[in-house]
Short mmCIF file of N, CA and C in Angstrom, two decimals:
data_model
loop_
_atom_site.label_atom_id
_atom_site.label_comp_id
_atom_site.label_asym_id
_atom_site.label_seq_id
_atom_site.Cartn_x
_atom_site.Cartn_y
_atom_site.Cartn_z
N UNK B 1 -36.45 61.62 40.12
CA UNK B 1 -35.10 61.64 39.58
C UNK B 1 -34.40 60.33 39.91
N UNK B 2 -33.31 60.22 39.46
CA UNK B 2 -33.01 58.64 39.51
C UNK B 2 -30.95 58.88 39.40
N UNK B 3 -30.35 58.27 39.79
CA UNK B 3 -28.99 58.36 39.36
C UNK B 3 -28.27 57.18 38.26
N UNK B 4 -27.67 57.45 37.81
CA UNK B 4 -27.19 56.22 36.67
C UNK B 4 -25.40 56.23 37.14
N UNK B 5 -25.20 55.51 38.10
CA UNK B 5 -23.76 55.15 37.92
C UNK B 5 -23.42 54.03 37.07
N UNK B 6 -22.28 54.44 36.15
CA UNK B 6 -21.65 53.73 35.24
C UNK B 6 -20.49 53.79 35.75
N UNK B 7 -20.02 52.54 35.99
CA UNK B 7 -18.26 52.41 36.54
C UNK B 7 -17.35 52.25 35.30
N UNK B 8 -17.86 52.66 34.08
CA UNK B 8 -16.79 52.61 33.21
C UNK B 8 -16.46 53.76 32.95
N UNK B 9 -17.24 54.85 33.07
CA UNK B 9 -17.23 56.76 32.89
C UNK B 9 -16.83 57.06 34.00
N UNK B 10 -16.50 56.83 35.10
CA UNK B 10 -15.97 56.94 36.58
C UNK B 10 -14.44 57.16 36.16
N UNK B 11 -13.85 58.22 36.53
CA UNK B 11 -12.41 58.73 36.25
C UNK B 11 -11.47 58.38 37.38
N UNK B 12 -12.16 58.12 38.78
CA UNK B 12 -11.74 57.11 39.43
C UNK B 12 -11.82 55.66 39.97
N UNK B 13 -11.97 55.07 38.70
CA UNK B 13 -12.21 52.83 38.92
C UNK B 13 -11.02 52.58 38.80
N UNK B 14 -10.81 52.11 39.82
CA UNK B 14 -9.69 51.12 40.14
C UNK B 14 -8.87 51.87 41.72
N UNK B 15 -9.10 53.25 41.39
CA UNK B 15 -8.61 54.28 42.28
C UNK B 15 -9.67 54.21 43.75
N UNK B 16 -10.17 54.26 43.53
CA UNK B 16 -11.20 54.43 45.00
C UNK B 16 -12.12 53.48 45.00
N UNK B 17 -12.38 52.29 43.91
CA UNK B 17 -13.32 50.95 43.76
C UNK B 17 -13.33 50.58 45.44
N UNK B 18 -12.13 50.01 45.88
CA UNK B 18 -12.00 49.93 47.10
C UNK B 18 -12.91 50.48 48.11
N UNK B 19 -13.09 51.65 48.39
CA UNK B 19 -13.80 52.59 48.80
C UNK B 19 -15.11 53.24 48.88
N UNK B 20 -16.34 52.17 47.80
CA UNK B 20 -17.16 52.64 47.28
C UNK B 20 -18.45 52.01 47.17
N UNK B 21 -19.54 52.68 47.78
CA UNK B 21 -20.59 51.68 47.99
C UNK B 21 -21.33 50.50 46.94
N UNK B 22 -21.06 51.10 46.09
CA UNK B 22 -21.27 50.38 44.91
C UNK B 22 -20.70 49.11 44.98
N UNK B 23 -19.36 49.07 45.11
CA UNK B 23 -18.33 48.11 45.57
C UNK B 23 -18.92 46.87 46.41
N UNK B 24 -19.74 47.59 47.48
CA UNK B 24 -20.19 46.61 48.44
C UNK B 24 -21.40 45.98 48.00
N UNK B 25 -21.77 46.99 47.54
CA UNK B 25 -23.55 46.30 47.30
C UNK B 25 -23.54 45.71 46.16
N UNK B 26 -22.65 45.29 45.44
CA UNK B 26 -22.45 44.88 43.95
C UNK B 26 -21.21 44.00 43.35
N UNK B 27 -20.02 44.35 44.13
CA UNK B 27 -18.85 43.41 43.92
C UNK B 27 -18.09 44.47 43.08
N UNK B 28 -17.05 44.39 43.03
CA UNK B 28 -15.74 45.31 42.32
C UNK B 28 -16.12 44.93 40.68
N UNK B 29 -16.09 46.15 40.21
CA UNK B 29 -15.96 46.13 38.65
C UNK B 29 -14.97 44.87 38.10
N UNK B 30 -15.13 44.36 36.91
CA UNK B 30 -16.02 44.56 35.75
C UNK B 30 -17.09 43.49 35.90
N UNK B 31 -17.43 43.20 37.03
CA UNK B 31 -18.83 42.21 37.24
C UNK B 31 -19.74 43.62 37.43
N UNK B 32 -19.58 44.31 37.53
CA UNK B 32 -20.32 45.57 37.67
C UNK B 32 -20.58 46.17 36.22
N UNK B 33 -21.55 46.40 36.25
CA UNK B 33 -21.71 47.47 34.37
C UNK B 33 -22.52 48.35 34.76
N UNK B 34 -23.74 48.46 34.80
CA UNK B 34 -24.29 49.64 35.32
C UNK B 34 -25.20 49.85 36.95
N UNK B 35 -25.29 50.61 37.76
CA UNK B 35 -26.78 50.56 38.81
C UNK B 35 -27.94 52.10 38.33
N UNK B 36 -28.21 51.80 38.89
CA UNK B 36 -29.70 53.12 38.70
C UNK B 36 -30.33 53.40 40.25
N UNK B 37 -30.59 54.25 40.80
CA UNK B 37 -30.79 53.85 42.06
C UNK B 37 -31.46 55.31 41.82
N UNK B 38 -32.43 55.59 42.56
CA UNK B 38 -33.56 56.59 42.33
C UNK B 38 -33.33 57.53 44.04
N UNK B 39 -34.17 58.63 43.85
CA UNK B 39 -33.94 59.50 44.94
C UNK B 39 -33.89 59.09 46.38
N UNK B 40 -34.68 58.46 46.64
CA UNK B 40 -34.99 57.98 47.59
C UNK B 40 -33.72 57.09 48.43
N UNK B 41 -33.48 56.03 47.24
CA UNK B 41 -32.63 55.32 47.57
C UNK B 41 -30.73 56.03 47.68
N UNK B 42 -30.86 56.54 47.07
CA UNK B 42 -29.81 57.68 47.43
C UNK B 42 -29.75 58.58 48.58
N UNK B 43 -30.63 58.81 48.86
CA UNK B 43 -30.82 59.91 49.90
C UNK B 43 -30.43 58.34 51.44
N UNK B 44 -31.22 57.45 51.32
CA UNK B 44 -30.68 56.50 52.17
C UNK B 44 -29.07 55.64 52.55
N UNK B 45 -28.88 55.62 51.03
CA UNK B 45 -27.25 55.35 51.15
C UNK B 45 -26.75 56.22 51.80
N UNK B 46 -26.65 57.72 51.46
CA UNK B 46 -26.05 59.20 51.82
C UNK B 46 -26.17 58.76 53.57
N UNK B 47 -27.29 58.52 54.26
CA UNK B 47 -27.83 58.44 55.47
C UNK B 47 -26.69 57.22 56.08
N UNK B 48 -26.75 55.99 55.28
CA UNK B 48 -25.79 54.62 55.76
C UNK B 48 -24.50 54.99 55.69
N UNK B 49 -23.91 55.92 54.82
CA UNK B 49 -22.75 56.23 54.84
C UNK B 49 -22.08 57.49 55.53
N UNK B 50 -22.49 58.37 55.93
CA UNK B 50 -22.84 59.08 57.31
C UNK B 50 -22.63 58.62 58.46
N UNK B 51 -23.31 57.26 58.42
CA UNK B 51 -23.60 56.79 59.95
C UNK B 51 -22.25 55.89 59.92
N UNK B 52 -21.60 55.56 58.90
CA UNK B 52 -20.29 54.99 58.68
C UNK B 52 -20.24 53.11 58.61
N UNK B 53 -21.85 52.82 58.07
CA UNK B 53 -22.10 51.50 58.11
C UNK B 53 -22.01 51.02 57.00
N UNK B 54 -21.90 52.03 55.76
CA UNK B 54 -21.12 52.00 53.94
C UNK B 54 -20.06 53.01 54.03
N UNK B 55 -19.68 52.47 52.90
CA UNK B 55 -19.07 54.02 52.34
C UNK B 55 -19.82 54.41 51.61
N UNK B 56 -19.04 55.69 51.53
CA UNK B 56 -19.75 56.21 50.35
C UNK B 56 -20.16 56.04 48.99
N UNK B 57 -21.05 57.08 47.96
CA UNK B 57 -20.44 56.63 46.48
C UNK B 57 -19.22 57.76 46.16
N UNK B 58 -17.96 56.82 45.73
CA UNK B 58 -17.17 57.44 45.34
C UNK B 58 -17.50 58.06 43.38
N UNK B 59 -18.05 57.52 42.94
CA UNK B 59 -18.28 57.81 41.53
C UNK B 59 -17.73 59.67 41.30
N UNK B 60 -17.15 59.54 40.56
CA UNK B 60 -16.60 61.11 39.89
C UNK B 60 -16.44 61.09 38.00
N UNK B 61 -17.80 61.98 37.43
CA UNK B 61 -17.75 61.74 36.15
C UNK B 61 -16.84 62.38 35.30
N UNK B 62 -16.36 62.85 34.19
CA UNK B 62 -15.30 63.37 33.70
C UNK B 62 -15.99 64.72 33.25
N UNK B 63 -15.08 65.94 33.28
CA UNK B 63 -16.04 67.21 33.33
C UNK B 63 -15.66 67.44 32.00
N UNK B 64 -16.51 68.56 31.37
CA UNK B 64 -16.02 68.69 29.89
C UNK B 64 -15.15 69.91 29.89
N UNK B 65 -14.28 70.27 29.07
CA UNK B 65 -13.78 71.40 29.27
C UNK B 65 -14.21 72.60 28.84
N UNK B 66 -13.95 74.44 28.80
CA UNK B 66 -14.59 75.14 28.28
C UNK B 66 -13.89 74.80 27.22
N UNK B 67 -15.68 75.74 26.39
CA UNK B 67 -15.36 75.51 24.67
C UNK B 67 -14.67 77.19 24.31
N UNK B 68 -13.51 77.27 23.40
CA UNK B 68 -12.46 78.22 23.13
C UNK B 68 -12.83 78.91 21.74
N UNK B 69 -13.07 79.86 21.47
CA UNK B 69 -13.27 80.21 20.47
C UNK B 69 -12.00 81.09 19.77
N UNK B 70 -11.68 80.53 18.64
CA UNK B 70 -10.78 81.18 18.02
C UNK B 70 -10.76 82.59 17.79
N UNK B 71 -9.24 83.33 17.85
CA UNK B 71 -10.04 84.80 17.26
C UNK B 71 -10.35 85.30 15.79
#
């Protein structure tokens, strides 16, 4: 499995950029466009940011809403 952060679908950029490992390992958006970072390597960030030597990933995607059916 693999993760795809996109900092343009992120509902908080600009809000928590500050805050966000991505941030560090990459430089503040819009020099940023996409990362991919696979299980492994996730599971290690999770571990660096824990130990409080990153932050975290702040990334939060936009949820869809329920679908409403007319009566």
């Amino acid at each position: 499995m693999t993760t795809r952060i996109d900092c343009d679908s992120c509902v908080v950029r600009g809000l928590a950029c500050h805050d966000c490992v991505v941030t560090v390992l990459l430089g503040p958006p819009p020099e940023l466009a996409e990362l991919t970072i696979d299980d492994d390597e996730r599971r290690a960030l999770d571990v660096l940011a824990g130990g409080g030597l990153v932050p975290p990933l702040r990334l939060v995607r936009p949820v869809s809403g329920p679908e409403v059916e007319s009566a």
